[in-house]
PDB file of C-alpha atoms in Angstrom:
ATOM      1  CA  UNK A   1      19.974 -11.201  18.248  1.00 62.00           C
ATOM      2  CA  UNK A   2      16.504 -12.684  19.034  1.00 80.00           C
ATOM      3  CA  UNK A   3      14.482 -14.082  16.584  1.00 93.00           C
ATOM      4  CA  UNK A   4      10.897 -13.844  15.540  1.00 96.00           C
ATOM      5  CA  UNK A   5       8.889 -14.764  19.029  1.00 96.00           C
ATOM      6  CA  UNK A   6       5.384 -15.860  19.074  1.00 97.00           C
ATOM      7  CA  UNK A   7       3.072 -16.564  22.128  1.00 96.00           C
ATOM      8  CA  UNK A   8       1.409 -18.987  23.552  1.00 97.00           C
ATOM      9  CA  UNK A   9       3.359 -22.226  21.377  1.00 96.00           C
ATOM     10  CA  UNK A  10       0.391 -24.091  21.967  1.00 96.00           C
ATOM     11  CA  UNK A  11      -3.511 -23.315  22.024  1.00 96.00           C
ATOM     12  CA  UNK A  12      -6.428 -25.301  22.865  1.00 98.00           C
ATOM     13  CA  UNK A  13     -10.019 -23.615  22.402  1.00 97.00           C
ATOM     14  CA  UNK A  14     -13.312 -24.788  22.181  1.00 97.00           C
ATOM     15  CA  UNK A  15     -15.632 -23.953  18.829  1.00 98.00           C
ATOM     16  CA  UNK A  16     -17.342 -20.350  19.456  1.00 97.00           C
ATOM     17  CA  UNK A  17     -14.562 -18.867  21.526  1.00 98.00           C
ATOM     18  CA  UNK A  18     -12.042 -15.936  20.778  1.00 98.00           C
ATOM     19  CA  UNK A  19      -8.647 -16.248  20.693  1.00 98.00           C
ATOM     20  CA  UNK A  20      -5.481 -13.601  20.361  1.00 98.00           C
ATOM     21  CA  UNK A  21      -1.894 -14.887  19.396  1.00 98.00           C
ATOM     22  CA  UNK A  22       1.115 -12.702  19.912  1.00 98.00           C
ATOM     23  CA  UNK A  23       4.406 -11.812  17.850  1.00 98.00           C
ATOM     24  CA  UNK A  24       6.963  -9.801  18.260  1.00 97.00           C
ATOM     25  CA  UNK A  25       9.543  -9.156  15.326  1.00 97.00           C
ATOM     26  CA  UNK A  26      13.515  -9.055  14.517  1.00 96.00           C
ATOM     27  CA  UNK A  27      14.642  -6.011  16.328  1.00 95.00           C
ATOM     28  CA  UNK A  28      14.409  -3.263  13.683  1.00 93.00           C
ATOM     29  CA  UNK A  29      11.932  -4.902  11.696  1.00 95.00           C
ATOM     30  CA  UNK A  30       9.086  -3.091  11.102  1.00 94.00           C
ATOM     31  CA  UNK A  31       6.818  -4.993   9.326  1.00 95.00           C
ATOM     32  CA  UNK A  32       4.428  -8.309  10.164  1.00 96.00           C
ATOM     33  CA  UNK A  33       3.101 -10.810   8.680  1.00 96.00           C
ATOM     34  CA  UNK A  34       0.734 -13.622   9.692  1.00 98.00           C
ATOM     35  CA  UNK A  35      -0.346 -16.912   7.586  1.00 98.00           C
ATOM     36  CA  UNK A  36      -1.808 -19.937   8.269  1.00 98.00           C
ATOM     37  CA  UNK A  37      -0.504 -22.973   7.764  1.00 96.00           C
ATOM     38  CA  UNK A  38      -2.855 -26.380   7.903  1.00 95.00           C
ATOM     39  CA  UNK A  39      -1.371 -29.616   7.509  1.00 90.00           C
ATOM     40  CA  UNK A  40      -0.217 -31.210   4.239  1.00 89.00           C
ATOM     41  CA  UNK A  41      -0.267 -27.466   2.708  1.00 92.00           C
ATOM     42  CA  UNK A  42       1.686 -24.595   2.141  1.00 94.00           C
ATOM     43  CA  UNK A  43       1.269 -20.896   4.323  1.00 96.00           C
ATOM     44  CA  UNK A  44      -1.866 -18.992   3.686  1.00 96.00           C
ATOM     45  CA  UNK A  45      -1.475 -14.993   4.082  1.00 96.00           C
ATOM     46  CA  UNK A  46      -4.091 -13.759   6.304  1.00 97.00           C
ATOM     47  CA  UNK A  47      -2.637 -10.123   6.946  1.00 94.00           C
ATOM     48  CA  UNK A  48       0.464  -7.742   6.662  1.00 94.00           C
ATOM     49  CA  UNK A  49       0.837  -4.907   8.640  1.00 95.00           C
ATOM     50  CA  UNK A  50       3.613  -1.875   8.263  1.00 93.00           C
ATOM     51  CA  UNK A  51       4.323   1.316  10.328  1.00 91.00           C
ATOM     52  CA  UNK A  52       0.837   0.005  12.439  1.00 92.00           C
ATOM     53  CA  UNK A  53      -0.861   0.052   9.435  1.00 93.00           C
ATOM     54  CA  UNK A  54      -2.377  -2.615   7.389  1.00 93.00           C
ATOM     55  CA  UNK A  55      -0.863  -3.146   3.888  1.00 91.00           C
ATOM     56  CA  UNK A  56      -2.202  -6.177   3.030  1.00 91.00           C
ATOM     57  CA  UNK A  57      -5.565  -8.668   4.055  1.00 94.00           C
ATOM     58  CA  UNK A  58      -5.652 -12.660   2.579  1.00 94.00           C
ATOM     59  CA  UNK A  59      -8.981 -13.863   1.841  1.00 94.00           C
ATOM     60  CA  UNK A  60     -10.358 -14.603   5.249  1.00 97.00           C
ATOM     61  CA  UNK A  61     -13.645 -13.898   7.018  1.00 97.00           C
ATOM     62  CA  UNK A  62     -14.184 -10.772   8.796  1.00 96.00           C
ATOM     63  CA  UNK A  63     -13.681 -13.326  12.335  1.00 98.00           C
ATOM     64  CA  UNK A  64      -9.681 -12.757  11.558  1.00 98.00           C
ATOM     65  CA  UNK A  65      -8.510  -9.116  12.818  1.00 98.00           C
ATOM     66  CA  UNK A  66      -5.095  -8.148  13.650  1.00 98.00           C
ATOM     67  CA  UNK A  67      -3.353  -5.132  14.870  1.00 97.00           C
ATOM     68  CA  UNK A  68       0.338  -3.842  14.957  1.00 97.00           C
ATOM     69  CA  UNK A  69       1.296  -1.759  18.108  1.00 97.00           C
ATOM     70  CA  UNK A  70       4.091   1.308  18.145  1.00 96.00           C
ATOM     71  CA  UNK A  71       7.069  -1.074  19.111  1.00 95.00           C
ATOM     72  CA  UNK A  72       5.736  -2.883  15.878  1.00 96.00           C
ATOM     73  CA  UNK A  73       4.541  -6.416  17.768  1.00 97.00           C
ATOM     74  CA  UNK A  74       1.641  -7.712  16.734  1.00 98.00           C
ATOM     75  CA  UNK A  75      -1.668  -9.778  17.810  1.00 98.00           C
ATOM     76  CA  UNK A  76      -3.883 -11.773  15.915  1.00 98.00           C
ATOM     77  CA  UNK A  77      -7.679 -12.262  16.576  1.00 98.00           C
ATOM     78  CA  UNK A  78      -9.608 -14.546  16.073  1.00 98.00           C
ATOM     79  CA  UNK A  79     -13.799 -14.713  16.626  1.00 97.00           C
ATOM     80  CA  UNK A  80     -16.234 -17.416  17.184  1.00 98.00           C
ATOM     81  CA  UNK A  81     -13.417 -20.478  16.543  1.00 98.00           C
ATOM     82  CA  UNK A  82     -14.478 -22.879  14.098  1.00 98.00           C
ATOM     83  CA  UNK A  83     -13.004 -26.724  13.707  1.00 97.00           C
ATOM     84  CA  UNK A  84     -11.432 -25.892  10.432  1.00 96.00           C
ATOM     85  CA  UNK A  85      -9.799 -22.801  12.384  1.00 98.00           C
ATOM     86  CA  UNK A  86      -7.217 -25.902  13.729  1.00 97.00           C
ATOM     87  CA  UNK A  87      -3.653 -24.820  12.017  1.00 97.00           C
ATOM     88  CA  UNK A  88      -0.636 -23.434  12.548  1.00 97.00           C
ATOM     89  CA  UNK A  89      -0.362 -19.765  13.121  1.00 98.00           C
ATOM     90  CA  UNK A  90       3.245 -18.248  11.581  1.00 98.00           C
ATOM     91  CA  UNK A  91       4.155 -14.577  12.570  1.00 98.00           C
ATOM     92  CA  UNK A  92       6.706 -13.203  10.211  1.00 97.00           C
ATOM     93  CA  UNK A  93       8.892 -10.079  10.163  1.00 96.00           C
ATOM     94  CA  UNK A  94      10.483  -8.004   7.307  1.00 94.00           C
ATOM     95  CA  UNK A  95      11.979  -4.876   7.470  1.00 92.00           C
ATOM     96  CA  UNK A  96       9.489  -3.098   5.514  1.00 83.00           C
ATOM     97  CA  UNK A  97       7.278  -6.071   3.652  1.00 68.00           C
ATOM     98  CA  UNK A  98       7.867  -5.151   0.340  1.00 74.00           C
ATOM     99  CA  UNK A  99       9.372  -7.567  -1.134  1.00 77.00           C
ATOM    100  CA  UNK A 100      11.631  -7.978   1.416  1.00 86.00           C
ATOM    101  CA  UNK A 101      12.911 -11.436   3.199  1.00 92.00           C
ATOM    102  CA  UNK A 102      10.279 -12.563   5.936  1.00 95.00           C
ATOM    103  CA  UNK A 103      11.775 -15.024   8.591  1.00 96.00           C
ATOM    104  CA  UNK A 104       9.540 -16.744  10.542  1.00 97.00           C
ATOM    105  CA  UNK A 105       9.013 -17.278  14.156  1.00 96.00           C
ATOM    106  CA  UNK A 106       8.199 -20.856  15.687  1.00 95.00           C
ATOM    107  CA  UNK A 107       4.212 -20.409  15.291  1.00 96.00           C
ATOM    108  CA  UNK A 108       1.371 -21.037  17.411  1.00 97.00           C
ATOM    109  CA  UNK A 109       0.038 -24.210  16.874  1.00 97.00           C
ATOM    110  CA  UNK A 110      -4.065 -24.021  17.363  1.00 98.00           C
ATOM    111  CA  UNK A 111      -6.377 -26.558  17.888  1.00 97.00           C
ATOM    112  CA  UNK A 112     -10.089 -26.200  18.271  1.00 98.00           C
ATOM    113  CA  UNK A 113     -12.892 -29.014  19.738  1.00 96.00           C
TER     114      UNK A 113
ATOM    115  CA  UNK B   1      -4.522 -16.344 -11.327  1.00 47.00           C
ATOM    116  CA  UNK B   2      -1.202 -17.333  -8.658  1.00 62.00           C
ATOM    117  CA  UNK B   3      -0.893 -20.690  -8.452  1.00 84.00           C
ATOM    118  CA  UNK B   4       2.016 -22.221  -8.015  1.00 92.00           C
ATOM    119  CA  UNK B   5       3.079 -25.900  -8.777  1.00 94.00           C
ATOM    120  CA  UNK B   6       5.600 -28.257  -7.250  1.00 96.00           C
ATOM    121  CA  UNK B   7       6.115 -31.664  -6.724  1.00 97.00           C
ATOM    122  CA  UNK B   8       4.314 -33.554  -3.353  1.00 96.00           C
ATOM    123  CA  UNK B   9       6.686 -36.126  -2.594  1.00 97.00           C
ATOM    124  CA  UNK B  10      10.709 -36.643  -3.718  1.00 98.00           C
ATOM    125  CA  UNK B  11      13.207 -39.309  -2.944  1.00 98.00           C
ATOM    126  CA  UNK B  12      16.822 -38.931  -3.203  1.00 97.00           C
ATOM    127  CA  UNK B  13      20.349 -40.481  -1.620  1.00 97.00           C
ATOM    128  CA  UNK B  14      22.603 -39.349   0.549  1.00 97.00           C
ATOM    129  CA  UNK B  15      25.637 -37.350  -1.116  1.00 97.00           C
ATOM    130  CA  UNK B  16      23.481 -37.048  -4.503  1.00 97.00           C
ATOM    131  CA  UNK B  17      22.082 -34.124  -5.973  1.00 97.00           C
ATOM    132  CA  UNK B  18      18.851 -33.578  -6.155  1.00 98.00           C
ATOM    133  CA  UNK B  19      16.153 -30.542  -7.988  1.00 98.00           C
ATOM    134  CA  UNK B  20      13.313 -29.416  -7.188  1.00 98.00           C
ATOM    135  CA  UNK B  21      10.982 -27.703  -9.384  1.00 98.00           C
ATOM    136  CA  UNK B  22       8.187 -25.090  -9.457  1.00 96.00           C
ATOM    137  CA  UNK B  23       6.071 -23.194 -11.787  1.00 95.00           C
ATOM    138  CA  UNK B  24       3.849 -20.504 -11.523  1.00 92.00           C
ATOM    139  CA  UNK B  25       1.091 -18.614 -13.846  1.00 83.00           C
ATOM    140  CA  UNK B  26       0.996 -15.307 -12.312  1.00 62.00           C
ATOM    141  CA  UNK B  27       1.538 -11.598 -14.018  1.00 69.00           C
ATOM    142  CA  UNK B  28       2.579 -10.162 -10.194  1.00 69.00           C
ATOM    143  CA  UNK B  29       5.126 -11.756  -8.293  1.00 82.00           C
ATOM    144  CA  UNK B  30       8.218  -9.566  -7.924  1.00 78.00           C
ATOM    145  CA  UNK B  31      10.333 -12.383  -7.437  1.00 88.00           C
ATOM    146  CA  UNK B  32      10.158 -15.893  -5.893  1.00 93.00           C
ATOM    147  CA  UNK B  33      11.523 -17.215  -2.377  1.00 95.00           C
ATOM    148  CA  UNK B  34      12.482 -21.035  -1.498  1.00 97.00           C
ATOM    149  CA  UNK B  35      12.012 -22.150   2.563  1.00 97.00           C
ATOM    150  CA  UNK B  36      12.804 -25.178   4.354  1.00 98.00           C
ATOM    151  CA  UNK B  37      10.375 -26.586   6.532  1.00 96.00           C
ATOM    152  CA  UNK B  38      11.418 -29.606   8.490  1.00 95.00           C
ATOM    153  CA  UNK B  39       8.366 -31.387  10.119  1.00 91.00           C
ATOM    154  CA  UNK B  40       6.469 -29.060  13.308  1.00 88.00           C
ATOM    155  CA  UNK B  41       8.246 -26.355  12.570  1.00 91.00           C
ATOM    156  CA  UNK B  42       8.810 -22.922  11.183  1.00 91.00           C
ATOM    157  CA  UNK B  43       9.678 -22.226   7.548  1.00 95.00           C
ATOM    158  CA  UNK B  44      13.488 -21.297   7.354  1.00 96.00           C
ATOM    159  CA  UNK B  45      14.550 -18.800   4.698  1.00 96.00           C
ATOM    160  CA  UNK B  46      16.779 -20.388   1.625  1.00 96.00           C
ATOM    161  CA  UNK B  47      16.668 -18.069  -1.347  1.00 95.00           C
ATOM    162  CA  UNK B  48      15.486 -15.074  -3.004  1.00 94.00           C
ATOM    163  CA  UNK B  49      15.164 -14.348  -7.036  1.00 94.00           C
ATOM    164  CA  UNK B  50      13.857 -11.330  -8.267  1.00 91.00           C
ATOM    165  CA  UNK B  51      16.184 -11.291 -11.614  1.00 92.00           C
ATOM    166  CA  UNK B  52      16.676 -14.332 -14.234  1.00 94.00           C
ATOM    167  CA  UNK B  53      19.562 -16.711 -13.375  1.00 96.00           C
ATOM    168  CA  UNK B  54      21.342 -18.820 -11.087  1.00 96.00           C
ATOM    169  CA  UNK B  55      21.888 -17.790  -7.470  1.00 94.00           C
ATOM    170  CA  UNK B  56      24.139 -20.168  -5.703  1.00 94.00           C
ATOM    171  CA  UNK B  57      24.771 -20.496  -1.952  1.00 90.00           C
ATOM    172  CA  UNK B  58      26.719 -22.857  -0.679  1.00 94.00           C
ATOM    173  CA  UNK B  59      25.207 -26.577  -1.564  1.00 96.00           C
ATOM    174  CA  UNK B  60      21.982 -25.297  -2.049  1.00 96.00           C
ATOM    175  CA  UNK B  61      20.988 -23.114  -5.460  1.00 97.00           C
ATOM    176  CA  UNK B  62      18.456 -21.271  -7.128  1.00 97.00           C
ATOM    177  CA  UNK B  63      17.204 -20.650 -10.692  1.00 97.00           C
ATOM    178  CA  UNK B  64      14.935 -18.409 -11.893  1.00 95.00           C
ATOM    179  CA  UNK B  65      13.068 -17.928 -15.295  1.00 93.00           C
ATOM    180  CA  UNK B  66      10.348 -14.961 -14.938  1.00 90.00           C
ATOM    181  CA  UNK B  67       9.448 -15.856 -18.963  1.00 89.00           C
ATOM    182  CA  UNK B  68       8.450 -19.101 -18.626  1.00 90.00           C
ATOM    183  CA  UNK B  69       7.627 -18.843 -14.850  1.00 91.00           C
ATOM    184  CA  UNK B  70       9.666 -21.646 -13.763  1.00 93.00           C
ATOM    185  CA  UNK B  71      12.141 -21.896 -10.706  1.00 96.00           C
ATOM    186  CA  UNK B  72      13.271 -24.654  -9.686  1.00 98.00           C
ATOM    187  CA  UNK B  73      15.971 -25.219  -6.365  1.00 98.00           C
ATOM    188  CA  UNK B  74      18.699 -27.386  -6.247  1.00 98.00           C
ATOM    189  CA  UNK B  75      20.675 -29.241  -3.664  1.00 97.00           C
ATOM    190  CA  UNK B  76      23.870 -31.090  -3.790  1.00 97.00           C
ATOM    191  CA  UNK B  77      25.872 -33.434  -1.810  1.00 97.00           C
ATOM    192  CA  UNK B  78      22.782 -34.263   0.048  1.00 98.00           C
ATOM    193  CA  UNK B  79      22.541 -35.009   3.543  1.00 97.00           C
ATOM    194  CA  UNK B  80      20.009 -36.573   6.070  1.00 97.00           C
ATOM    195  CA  UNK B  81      19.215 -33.361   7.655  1.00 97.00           C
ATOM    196  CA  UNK B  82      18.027 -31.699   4.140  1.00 98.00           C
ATOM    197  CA  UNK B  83      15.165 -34.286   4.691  1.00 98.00           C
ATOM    198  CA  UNK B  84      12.144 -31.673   5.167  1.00 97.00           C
ATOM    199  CA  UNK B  85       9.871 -30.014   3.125  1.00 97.00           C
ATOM    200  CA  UNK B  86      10.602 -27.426   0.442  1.00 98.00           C
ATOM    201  CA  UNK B  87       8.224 -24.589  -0.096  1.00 97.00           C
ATOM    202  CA  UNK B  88       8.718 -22.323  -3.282  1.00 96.00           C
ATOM    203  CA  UNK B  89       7.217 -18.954  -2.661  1.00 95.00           C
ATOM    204  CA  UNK B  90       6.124 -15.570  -4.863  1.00 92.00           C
ATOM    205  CA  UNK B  91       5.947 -12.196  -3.632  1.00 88.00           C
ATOM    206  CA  UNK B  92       2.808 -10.985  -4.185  1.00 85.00           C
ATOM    207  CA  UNK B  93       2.085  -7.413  -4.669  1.00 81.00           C
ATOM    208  CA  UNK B  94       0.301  -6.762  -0.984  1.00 80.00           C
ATOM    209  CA  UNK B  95       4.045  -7.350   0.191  1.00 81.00           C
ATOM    210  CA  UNK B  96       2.806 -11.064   0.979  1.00 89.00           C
ATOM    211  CA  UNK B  97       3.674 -14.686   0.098  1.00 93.00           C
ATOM    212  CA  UNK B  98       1.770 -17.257  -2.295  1.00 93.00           C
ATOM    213  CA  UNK B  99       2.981 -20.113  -1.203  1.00 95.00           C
ATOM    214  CA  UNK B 100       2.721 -24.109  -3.201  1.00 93.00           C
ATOM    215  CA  UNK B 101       1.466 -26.973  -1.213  1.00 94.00           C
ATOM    216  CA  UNK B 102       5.435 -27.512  -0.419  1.00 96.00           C
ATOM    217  CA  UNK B 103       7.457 -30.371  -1.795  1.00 97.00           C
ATOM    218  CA  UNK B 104       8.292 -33.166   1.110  1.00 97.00           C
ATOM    219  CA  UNK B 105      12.121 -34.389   0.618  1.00 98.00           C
ATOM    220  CA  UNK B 106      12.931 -37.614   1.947  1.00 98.00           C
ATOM    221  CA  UNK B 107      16.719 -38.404   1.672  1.00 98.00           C
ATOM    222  CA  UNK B 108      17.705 -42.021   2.333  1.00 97.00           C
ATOM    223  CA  UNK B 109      21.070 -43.465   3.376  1.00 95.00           C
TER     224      UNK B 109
END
C-alpha cells in the first residue's frame, strides 16, 4: 500500500508570492494533518482537517489556509511568502485524527528568497 | 501551558543501551507518541502511550507516567542506523501533535 504522498518535494519562491502544496493520505485514511517543521526544531501544527472539515488550526497567520477535498487529499496555501516561511512542510494522515497514529509523508521542503 | 522537554544532543555506543527522556506540563494530552527522524527526512512512527507503563517493541521501548508527566524511550542493542533524531510527541486535544525540539542521537562505533 502507498504511503503518505506529498507534491512538489522541492519549492523555490520568491518573498510576496503564493504557494499551494499537495497531500494525499493512506488509502482509507480520512483525516490530514499539516505542520511545519524548521530546522533544529520539532513539527509545528498548522491545521487538521476531517470528513473535509477543519478540526483543528495551530497558531498561524491568516496567510496559511488549507482545504480537504471529497477523496480526502489535501492542499495547503500559503499567501504573500515571507523568509521565515523557509521550512519543511509535513502532510500527515490518520484515520480519523483523534488521537489516532499520524504517519507522515516525505514533506515539501520550501525555501523562500 | 504544553511544553515539552527533552534532551538536544545524546551520545551512545554501538550494541549499548541507551534512554531518552521527556517531560511535559500539560493538563490535555491524551497520550504521548515517540518518532524517528533521521536527517532530511520524514518523522517515522515508534510508539504510542495513552495508559501508565511500559510498552515494549522489539529493541525499542516506551514508558509512560501521566502523574508526573514524564516519558521517556528506550533503545537497546544499539546500532548505527538508530543514529537520528528522536521526537517525543503529545496529543493535543484539536486531534494534533505538540511536538519537543527533538533529541539528536549520535551512536558511535
Amino acid at each position: 500500500d502507498a504511503g503518505v504522498t506529498q507534491s512538489p518535494t522541492h519549492l523555490i519562491k520568491t518573498r510576496g508570492q503564493h504557494v499551494t502544496l499537495r497531500c494525499s493520505p493512506i488509502s482509507g485514511h480520512k483525516s490530514v494533518s499539516w505542520y511545519q517543521q524548521v530546522l533544529g526544531q520539532g513539527p509545528q501544527f498548522i491545521f487538521q482537517y476531517y470528513e473535509k472539515e477543519e478540526r483543528g488550526r495551530g497558531n498561524f497567520p491568516d496567510r496559511f489556509s488549507a482545504r480537504q477535498f471529497p477523496n480526502y487529499s489535501s492542499e495547503l496555501n500559503v499567501n504573500a511568502l515571507l523568509l521565515g516561511d523557509s521550512a519543511l512542510y509535513l502532510c500527515a494522515s490518520s484515520l480519523d485524527g483523534a488521537g489516532d497514529t499520524q504517519y507522515f509523508g516525505p514533506g515539501t521542503r520550501l525555501t523562500v528568497l | 501551558g504544553q511544553n515539552i522537554d527533552q534532551p538536544t544532543e545524546m551520545t551512545a555506543t554501538e550494541g549499548a543501551i541507551v534512554q531518552i527522556n521527556c517531560t511535559y506540563q500539560t493538563s490535555g494530552f491524551n497520550g504521548l507518541f515517540w518518532y524517528q527522524q533521521h536527517a532530511g527526512e520524514a518523522p517515522t512512527f515508534l510508539s504510542y502511550n495513552v495508559l501508565d507503563g511500559l510498552e515494549e517493541k522489539g529493541r525499542f521501548s516506551s514508558f509512560l507516567s501521566r502523574s508526573k508527566g514524564y516519558s521517556y524511550l528506550l533503545l537497546k542493542e544499539l546500532q548505527m542506523k538508530d543514529s537520528a533524531s528522536y521526537l517525543c510527541a503529545g496529543a493535543g486535544s484539536q486531534g494534533n501533535l505538540i511536538f519537543g525540539k527533538g533529541t539528536k542521537l549520535s551512536v558511535k562505533p
